Short mmCIF file of C-alpha atoms and ligand atoms in Angstrom, two decimals:
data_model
loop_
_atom_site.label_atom_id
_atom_site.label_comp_id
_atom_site.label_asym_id
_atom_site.label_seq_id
_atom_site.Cartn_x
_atom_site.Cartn_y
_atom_site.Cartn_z
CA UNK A 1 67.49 -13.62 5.61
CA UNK A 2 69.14 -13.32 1.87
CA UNK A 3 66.66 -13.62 -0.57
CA UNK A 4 68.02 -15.38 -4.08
CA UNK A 5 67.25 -14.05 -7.38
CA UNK A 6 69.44 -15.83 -9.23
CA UNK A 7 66.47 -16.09 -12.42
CA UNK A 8 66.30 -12.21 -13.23
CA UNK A 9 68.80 -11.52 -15.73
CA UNK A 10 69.41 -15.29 -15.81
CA UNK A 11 66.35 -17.40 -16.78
CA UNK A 12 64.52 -14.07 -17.27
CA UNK A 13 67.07 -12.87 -19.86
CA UNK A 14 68.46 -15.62 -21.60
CA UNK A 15 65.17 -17.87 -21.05
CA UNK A 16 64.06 -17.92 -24.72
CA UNK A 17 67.44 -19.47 -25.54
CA UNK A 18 68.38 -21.12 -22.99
CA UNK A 19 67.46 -23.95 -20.25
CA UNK A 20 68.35 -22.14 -16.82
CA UNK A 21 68.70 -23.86 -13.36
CA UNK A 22 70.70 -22.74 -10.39
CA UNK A 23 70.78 -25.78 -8.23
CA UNK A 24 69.72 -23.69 -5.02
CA UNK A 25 69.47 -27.48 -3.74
CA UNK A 26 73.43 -27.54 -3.83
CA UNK A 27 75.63 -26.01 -1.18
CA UNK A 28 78.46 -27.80 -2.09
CA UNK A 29 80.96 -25.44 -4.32
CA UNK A 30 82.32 -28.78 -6.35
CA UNK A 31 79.08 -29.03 -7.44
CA UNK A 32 77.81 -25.38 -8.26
CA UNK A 33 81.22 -24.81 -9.74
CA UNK A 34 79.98 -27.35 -12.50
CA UNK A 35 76.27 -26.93 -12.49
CA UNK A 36 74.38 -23.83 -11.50
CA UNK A 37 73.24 -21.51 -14.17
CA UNK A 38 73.29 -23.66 -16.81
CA UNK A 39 72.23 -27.78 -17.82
CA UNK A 40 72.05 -27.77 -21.60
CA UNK A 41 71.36 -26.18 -24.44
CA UNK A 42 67.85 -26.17 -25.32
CA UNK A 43 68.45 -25.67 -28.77
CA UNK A 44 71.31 -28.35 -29.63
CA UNK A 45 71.52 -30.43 -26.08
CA UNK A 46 75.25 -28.84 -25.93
CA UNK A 47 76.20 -29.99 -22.43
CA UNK A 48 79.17 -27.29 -22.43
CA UNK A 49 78.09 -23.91 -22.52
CA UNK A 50 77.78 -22.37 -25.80
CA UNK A 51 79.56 -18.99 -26.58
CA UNK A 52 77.33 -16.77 -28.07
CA UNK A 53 78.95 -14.51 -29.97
CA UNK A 54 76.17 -12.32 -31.03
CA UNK A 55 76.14 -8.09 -30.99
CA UNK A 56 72.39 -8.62 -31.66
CA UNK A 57 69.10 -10.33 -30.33
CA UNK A 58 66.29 -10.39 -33.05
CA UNK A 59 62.98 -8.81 -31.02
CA UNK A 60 59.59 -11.08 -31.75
CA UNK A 61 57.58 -7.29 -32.37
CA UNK A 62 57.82 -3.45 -32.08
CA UNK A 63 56.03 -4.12 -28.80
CA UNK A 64 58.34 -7.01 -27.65
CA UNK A 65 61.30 -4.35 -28.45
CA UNK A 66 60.03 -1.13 -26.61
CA UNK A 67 59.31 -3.39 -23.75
CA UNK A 68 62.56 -4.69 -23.53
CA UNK A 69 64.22 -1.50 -23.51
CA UNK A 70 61.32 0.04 -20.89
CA UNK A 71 62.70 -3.02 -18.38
CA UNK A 72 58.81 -4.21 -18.69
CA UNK A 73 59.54 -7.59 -20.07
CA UNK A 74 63.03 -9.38 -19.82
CA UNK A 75 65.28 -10.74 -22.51
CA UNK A 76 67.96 -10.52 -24.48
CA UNK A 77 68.69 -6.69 -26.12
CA UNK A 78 72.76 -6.08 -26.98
CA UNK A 79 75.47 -7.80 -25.75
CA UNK A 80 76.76 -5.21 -24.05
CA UNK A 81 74.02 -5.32 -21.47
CA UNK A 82 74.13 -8.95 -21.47
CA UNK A 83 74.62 -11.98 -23.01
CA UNK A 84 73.54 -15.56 -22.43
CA UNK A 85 77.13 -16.55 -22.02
CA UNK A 86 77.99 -14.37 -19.49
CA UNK A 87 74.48 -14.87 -17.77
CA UNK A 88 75.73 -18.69 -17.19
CA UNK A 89 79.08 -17.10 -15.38
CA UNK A 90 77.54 -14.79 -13.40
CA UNK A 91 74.78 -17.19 -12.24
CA UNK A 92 77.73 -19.71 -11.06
CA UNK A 93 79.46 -16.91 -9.21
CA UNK A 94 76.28 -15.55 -7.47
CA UNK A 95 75.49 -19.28 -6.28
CA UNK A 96 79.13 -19.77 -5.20
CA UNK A 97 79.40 -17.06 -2.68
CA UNK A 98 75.97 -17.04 -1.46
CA UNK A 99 74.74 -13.58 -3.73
CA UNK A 100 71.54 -12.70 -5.38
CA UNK A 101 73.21 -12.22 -8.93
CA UNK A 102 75.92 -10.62 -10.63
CA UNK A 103 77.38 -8.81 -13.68
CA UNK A 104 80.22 -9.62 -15.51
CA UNK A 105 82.54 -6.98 -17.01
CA UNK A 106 85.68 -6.45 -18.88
CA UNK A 107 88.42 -7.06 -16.11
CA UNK A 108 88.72 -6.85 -12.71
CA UNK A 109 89.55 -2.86 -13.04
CA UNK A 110 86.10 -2.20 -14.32
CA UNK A 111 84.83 -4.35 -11.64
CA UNK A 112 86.13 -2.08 -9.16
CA UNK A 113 85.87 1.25 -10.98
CA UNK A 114 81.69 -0.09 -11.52
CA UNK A 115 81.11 -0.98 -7.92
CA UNK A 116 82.24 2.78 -7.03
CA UNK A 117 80.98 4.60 -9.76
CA UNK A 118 77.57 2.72 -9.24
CA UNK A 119 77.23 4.11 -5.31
CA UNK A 120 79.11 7.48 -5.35
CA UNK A 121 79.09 10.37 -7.96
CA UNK A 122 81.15 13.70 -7.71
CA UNK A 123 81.92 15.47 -3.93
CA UNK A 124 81.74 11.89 -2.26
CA UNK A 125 84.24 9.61 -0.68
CA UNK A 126 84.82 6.21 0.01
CA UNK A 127 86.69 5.01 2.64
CA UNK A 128 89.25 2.43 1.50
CA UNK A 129 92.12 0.05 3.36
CA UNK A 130 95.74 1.05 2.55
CA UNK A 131 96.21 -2.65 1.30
CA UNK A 132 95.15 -2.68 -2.17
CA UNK A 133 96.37 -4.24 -5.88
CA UNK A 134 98.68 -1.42 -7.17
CA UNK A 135 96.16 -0.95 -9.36
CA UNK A 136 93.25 0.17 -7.55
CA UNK A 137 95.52 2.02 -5.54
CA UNK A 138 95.57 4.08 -8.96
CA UNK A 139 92.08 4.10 -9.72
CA UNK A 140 91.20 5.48 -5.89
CA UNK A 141 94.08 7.87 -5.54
CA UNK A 142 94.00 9.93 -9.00
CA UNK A 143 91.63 8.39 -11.47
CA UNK A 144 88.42 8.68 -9.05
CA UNK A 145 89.94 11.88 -7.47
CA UNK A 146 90.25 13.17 -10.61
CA UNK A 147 86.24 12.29 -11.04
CA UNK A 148 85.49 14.14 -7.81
CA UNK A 149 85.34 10.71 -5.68
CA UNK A 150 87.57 11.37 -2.65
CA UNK A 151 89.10 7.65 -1.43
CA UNK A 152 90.55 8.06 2.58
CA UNK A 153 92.76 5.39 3.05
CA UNK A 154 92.86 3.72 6.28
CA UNK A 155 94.62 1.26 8.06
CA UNK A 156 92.90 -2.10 7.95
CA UNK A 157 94.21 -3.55 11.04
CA UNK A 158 91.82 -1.12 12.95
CA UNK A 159 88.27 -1.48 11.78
CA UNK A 160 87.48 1.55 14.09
CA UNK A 161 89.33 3.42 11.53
CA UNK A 162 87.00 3.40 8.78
CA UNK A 163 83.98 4.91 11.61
CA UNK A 164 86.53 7.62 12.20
CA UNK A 165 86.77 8.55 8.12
CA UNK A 166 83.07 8.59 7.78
CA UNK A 167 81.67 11.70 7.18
CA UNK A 168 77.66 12.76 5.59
CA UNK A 169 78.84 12.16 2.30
CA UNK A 170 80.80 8.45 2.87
CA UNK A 171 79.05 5.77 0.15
CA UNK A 172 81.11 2.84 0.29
CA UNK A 173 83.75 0.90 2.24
CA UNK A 174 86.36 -1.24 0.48
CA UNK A 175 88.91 -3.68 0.76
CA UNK A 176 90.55 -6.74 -0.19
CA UNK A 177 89.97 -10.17 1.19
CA UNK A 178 93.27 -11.17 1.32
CA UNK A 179 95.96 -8.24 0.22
CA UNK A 180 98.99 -9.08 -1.18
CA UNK A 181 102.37 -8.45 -0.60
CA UNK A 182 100.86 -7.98 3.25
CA UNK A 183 98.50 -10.94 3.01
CA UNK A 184 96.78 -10.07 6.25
CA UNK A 185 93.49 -11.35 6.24
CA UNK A 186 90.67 -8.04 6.44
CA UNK A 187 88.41 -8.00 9.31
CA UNK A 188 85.01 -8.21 7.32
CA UNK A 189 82.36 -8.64 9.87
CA UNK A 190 84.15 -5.93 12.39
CA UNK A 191 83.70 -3.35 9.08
CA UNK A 192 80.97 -4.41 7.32
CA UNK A 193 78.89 -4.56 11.14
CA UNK A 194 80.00 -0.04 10.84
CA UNK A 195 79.08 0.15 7.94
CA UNK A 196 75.77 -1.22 8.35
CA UNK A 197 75.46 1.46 11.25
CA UNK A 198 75.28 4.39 8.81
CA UNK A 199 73.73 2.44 5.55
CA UNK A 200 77.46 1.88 3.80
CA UNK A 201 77.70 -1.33 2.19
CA UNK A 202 81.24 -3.31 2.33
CA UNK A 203 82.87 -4.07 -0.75
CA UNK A 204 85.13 -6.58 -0.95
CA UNK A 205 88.06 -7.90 -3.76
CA UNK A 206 87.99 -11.38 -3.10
CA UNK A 207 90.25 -11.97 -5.92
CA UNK A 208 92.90 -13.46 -3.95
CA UNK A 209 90.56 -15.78 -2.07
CA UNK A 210 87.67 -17.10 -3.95
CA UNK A 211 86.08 -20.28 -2.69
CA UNK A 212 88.20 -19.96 0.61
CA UNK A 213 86.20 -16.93 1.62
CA UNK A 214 82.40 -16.17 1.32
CA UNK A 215 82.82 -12.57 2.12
CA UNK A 216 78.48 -12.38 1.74
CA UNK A 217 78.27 -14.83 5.23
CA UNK A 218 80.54 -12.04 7.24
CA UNK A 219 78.04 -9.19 6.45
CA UNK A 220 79.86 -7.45 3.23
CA UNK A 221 77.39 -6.10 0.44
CA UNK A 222 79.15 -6.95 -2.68
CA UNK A 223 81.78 -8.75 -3.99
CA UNK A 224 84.52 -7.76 -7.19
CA UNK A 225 87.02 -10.04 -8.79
CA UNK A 226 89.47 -10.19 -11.05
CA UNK A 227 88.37 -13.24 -12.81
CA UNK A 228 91.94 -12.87 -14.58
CA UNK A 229 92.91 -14.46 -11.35
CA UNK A 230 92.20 -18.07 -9.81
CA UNK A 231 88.53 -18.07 -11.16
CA UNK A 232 90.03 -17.98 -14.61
CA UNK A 233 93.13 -19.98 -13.78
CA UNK A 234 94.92 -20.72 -16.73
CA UNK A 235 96.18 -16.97 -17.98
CA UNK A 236 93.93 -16.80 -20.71
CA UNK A 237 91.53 -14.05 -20.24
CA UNK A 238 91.03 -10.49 -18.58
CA UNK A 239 87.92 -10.36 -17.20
CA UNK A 240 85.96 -8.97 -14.14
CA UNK A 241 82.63 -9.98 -11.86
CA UNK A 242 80.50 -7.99 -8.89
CA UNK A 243 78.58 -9.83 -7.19
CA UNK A 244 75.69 -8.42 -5.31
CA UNK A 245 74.85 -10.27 -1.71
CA UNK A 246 71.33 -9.15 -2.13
CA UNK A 247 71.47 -8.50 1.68
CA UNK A 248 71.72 -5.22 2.26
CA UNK A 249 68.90 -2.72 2.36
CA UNK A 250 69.41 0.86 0.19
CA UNK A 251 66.53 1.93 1.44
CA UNK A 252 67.31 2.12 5.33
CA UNK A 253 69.07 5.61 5.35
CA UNK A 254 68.30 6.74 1.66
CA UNK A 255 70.24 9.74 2.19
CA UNK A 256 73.12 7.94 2.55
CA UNK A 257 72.61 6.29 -0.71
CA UNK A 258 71.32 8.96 -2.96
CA UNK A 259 72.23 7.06 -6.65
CA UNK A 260 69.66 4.22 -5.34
CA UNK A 261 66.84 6.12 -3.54
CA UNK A 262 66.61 9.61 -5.80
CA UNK A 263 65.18 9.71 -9.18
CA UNK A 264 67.48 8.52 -12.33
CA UNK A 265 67.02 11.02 -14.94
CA UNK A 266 68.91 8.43 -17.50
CA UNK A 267 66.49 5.66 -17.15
CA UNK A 268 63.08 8.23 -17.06
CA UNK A 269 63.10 9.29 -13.47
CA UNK A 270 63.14 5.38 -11.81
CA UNK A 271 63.76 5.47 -8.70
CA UNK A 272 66.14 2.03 -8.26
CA UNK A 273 65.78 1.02 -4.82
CA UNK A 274 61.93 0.88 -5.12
CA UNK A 275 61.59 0.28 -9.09
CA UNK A 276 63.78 -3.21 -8.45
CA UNK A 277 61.65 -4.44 -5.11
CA UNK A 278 59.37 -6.94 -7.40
CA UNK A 279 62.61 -8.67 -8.67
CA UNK A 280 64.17 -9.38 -5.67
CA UNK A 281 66.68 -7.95 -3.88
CA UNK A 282 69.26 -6.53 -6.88
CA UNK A 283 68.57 -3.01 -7.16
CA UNK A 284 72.21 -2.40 -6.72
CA UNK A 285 73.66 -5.02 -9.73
CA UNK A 286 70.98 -4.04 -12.00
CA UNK A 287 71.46 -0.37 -12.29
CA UNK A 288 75.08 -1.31 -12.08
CA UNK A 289 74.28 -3.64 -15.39
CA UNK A 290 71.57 -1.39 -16.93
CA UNK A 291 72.88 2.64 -16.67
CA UNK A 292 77.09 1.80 -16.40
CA UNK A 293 77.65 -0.86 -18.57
CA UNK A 294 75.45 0.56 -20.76
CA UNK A 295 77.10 4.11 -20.48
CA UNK A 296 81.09 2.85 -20.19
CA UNK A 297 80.64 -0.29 -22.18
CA UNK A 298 82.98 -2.30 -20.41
CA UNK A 299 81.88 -5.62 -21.59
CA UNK A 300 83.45 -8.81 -21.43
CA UNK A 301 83.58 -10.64 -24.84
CA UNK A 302 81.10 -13.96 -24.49
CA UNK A 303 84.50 -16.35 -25.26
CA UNK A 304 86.54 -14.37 -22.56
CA UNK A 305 83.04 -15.51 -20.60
CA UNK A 306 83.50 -18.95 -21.77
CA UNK A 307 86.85 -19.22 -21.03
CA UNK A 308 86.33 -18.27 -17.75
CA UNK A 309 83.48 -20.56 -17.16
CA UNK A 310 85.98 -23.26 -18.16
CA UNK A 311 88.28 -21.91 -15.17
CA UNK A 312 85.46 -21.60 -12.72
CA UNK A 313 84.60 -25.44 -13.08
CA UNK A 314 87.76 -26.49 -11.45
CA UNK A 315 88.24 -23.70 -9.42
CA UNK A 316 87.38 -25.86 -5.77
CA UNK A 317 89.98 -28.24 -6.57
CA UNK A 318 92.90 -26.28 -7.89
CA UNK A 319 92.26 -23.99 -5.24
CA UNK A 320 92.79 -26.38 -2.77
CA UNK A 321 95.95 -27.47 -4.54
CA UNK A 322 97.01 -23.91 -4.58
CA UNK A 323 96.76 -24.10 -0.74
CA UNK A 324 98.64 -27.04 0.00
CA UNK A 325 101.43 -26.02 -2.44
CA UNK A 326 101.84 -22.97 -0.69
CA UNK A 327 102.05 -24.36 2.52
CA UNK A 328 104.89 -26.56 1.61
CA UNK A 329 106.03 -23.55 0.09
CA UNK A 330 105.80 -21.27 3.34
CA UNK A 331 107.55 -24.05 5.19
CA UNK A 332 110.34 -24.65 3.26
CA UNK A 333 111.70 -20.97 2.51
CA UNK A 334 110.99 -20.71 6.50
CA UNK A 335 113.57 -23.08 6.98
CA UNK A 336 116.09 -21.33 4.54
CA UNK A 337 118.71 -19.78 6.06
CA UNK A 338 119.03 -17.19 3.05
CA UNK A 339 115.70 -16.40 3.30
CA UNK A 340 115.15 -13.25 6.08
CA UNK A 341 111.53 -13.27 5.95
CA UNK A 342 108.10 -15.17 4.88
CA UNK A 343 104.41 -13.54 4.45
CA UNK A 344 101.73 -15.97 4.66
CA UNK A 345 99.22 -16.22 6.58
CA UNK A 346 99.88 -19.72 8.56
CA UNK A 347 102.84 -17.93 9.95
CA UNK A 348 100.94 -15.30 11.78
CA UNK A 349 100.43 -14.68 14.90
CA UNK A 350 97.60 -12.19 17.42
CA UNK A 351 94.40 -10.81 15.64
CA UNK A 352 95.68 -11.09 12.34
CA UNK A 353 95.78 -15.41 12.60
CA UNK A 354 92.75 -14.94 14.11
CA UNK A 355 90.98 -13.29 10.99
CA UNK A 356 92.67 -15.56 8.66
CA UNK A 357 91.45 -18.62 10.66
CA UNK A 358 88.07 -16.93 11.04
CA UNK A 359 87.53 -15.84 7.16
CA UNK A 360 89.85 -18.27 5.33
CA UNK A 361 87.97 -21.69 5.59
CA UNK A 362 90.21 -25.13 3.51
CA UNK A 363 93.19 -23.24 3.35
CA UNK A 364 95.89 -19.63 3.19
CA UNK A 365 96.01 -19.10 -0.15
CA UNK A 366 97.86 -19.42 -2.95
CA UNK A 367 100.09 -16.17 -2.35
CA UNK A 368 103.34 -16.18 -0.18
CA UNK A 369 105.73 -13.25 0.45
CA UNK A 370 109.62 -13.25 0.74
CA UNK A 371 112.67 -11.33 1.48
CA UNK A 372 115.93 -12.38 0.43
CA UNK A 373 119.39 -11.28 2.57
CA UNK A 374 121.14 -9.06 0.32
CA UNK A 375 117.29 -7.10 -0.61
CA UNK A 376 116.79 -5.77 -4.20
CA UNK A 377 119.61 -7.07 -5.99
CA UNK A 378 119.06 -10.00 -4.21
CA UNK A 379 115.22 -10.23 -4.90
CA UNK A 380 116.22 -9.70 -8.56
CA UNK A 381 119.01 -11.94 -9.13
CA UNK A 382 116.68 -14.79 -7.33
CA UNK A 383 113.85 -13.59 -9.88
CA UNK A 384 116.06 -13.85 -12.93
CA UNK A 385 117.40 -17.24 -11.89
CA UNK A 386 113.83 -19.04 -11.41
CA UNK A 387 113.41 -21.52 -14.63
CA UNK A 388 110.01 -23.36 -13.90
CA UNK A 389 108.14 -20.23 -12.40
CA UNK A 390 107.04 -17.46 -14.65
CA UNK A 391 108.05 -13.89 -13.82
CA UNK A 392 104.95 -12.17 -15.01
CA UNK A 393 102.68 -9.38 -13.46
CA UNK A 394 99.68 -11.57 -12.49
CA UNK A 395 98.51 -13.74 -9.48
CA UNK A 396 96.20 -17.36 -9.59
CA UNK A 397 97.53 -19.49 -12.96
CA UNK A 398 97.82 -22.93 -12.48
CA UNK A 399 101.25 -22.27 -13.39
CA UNK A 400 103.80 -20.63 -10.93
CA UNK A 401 104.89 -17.20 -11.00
CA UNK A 402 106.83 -14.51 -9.43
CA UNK A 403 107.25 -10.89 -9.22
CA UNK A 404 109.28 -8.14 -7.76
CA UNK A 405 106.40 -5.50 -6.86
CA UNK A 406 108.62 -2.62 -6.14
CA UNK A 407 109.98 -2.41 -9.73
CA UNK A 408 107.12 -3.61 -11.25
CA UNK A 409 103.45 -3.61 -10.25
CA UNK A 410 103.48 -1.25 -7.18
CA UNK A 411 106.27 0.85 -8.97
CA UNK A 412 103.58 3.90 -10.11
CA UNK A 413 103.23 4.31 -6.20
CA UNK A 414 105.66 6.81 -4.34
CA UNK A 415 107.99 5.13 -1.51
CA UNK A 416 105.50 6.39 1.01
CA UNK A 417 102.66 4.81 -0.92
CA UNK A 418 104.67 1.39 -1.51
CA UNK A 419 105.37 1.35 2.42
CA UNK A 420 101.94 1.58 3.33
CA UNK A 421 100.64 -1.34 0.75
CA UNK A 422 103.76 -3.55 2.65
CA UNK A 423 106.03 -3.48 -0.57
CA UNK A 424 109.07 -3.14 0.87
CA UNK A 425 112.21 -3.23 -1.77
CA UNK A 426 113.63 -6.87 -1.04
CA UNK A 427 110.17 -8.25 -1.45
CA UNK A 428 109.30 -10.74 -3.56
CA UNK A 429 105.56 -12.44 -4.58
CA UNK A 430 105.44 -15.73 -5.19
CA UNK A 431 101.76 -17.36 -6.98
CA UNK A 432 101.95 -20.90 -5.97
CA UNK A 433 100.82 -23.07 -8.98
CA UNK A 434 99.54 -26.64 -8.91
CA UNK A 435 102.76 -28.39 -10.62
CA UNK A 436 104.19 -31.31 -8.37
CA UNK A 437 105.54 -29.67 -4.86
CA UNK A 438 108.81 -31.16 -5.90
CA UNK A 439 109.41 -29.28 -8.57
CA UNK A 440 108.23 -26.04 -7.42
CA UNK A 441 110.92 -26.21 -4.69
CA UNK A 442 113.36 -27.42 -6.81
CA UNK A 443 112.99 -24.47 -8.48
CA UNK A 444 113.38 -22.05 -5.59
CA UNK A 445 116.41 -24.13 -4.34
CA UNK A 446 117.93 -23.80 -7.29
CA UNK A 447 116.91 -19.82 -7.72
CA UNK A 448 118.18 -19.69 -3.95
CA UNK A 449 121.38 -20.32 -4.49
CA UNK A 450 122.05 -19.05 -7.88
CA UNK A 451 121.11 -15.38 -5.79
CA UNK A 452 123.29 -15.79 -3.26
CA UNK A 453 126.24 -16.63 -5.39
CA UNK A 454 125.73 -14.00 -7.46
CA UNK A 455 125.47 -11.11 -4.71
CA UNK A 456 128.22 -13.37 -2.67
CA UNK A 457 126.18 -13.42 0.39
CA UNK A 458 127.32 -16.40 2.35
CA UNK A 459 124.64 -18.51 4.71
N1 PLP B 1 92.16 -6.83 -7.77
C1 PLP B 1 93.23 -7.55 -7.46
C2 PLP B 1 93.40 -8.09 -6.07
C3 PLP B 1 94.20 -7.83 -8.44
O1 PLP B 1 95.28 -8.57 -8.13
C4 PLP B 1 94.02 -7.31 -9.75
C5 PLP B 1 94.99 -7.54 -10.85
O2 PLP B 1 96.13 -7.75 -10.71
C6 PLP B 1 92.88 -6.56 -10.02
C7 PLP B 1 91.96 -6.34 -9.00
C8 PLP B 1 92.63 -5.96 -11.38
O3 PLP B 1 92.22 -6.97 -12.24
P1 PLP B 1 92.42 -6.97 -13.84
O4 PLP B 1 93.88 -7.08 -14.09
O5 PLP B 1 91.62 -8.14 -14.29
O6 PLP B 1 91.87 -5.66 -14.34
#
């Protein structure tokens, strides 16, 4: 059974300054969404979190100081280590999806680069799905390669396929919970249950699902996000979270996972795995938190943190207005005769409705897929003609949005590359915002036929 932690690096850190609770009582996500990790200030009663924007932490004594920085005591040292802002955040997450605790970072890149980079070092691999952001795709393929990780890509829709790519030297699985343009819905449990076989942990991206899937119940070790995403909602602020499940044991096949079980000659020989045991289960987030974030400083700022806080307090209901938005969506360009083809996952069919029924729990999504007769310079001249959605290169505002992938976010990737991630040229993404359903498909109506005038396709 999952033990929580949620106080180390919460109350322990941020306890001289702040009140901490986590509401453990609470299962409900409407609730933790607006209550765990924080209830007021101490200092001023402030009953919305207050951004501290500090660098610094003043230390009570010489001995207070070197014990902070030995990891003897626990509290407050630079803020990019940890702040009591983000603490609140990454408390909220962790109770949300089940997790021991967290650490928030500078975007959703970082996240994913971290969760590597905290498992695998140079003349290991990782075994990834083909379905990824465009992105990571980047940061696997020739950013990590060019570090000495190897990432093997394999087809998600056979979890047998990432037993096949394991070799001595495999650290990590990843994937996303819910990859877009495909949006077929990746078999966690089937995964994270091989992985568990040799010691790997499963990470997942759950930025394209958060709320709908608890990624932590179906067996994976640790979660990312793009917080820039839903979490955030409202297009504000880059940011990024992992999330560690606190249920998976490093120490079962240390050779497997050498960065946690063999001495760490930058923090004076410790030993994580074992060092970490009195805290709780969170060996992995904390040297994630205390030797890479400290090393690649990829903090997030604490009113980024606040602003995403903001976002996360609403998150269960905009989600689910996300979901029924693009629902309505999904049927409506279904029934358009200009329209060749829909992605989402309601419109599935075999194994792959089967996972999103199993993992997806109140709804698909807020993501859905189409082609347009009369491909690219249709996709494009539908694109250009949309007035109430935004054509920008993110996912999960409350506003809607829309993007052609091929030319814009998957366009680094070779035509091989694109194939394999399901870009195909005609496709386009739509981000289903929360406006009034009306609107939103008076939009595309509008868009519809403003496309197929102008490449004179006729119905
Ligand atoms: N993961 C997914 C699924 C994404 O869609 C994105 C961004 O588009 C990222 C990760 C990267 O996040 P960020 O842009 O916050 O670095």
């Amino acid at each position: 059974p999952r033990k929580r932690c949620g106080g180390f690096f919460g109350a322990g850190l941020a306890g001289n300054v702040m009140e901490m609770t986590i509401m453990t009582e609470s299962k409900n996500p409407e609730t933790l969404a607006l209550h765990a990790g924080y209830r007021s200030d101490p200092a001023t009663g402030a009953v919305a979190v207050p951004i501290y924007q500090t660098t610094s932490y003043q230390f009570n004594s010489p001995e207070h100081a070197a014990n902070l920085f030995a990891l003897k005591e626990l509290g407050n040292i630079y803020t990019r280590i940890m702040n009591p802002t983000n603490v609140v955040l990454e408390q909220r997450i962790a109770a949300l999806d089940g997790g021991a605790a967290a650490l928030a970072v500078s975007s959703g890149q970082a996240a994913s680069a971290i969760a590597i980079q905290n498992v695998a070092q140079v003349g290991d691999n990782v075994v990834s799905s083909t379905d990824l952001y465009g992105g990571t795709w980047n940061l696997f393929a020739n950013t990590l390669k060019q570090q000495g990780i190897e990432v093997r890509f394999v087809d998600p829709a056979d979890p047998e396929g990432f037993r096949s790519a394991t070799d001595v030297k495999t650290r990590a699985y990843y994937a996303e919970t819910l990859p877009n343009p495909k949006l077929t819905v990746f078999p966690i449990q089937e995964v994270a249950d091989i992985g568990r076989e040799f010691g790997i942990p499963l990470i997942m991206d759950n930025t394209a699902a958060p709320i709908l899937c608890r990624p932590f119940d179906h067996g994976a070790a640790i979660i990312v996000y793009s917080t820039t995403k839903y979490i955030g909602g409202h297009g504000t602020s880059i940011g990024g979270l992992i999330v560690d499940g606190g249920n998976f044991d490093w120490e079962a096949h240390p050779d497997r996972q050498p960065l946690l079980n063999q001495p760490d000659p930058s923090y004076h020989g410790a030993v994580w795995a074992e060092a970490i045991k009195p805290l709780g289960p969170i060996a992995y987030i904390i040297k994630a938190r205390v030797t890479l974030q400290r090393d690649l400083g990829a903090a997030v700022s604490p009113f980024n943190a606040f602003q995403t806080i903001q976002g996360l307090e609403t998150l269960p209901l905009r989600i689910r207005e996300h979901c029924r938005n693009a629902d309505a969506v999904t049927e409506y360009l279904n029934r358009h005769d200009r329209v060749v083809k829909v992605i989402h996952p309601s419109l599935q069919g075999g194994e792959d409705r089967v996972r999103a029924d199993k993992y997806l729990k109140g709804g698909y999504g807020g993501l859905v897929g189409l082609e347009l007769k009369g491909g690219l310079e249709a996709g494009r001249e539908f694109i250009n003609a949309l007035e109430l959605f935004y054509h920008v290169a993110n996912i999960g505002d409350a506003r809607s949005l829309a993007i052609h992938p091929a030319t814009t976010t998957h366009s680094q990737l070779t035509p091989e590359e694109q194939l394999a991630t399901g870009v195909t040229d005609g496709y386009v993404r739509l981000s289903v915002g929360i406006e009034h359903i009306d609107d939103i498909i008076a939009d595309l109506s509008q868009a519809l036929d403003k496309a197929a005038s102008a490449s004179k396709i006729t119905a």
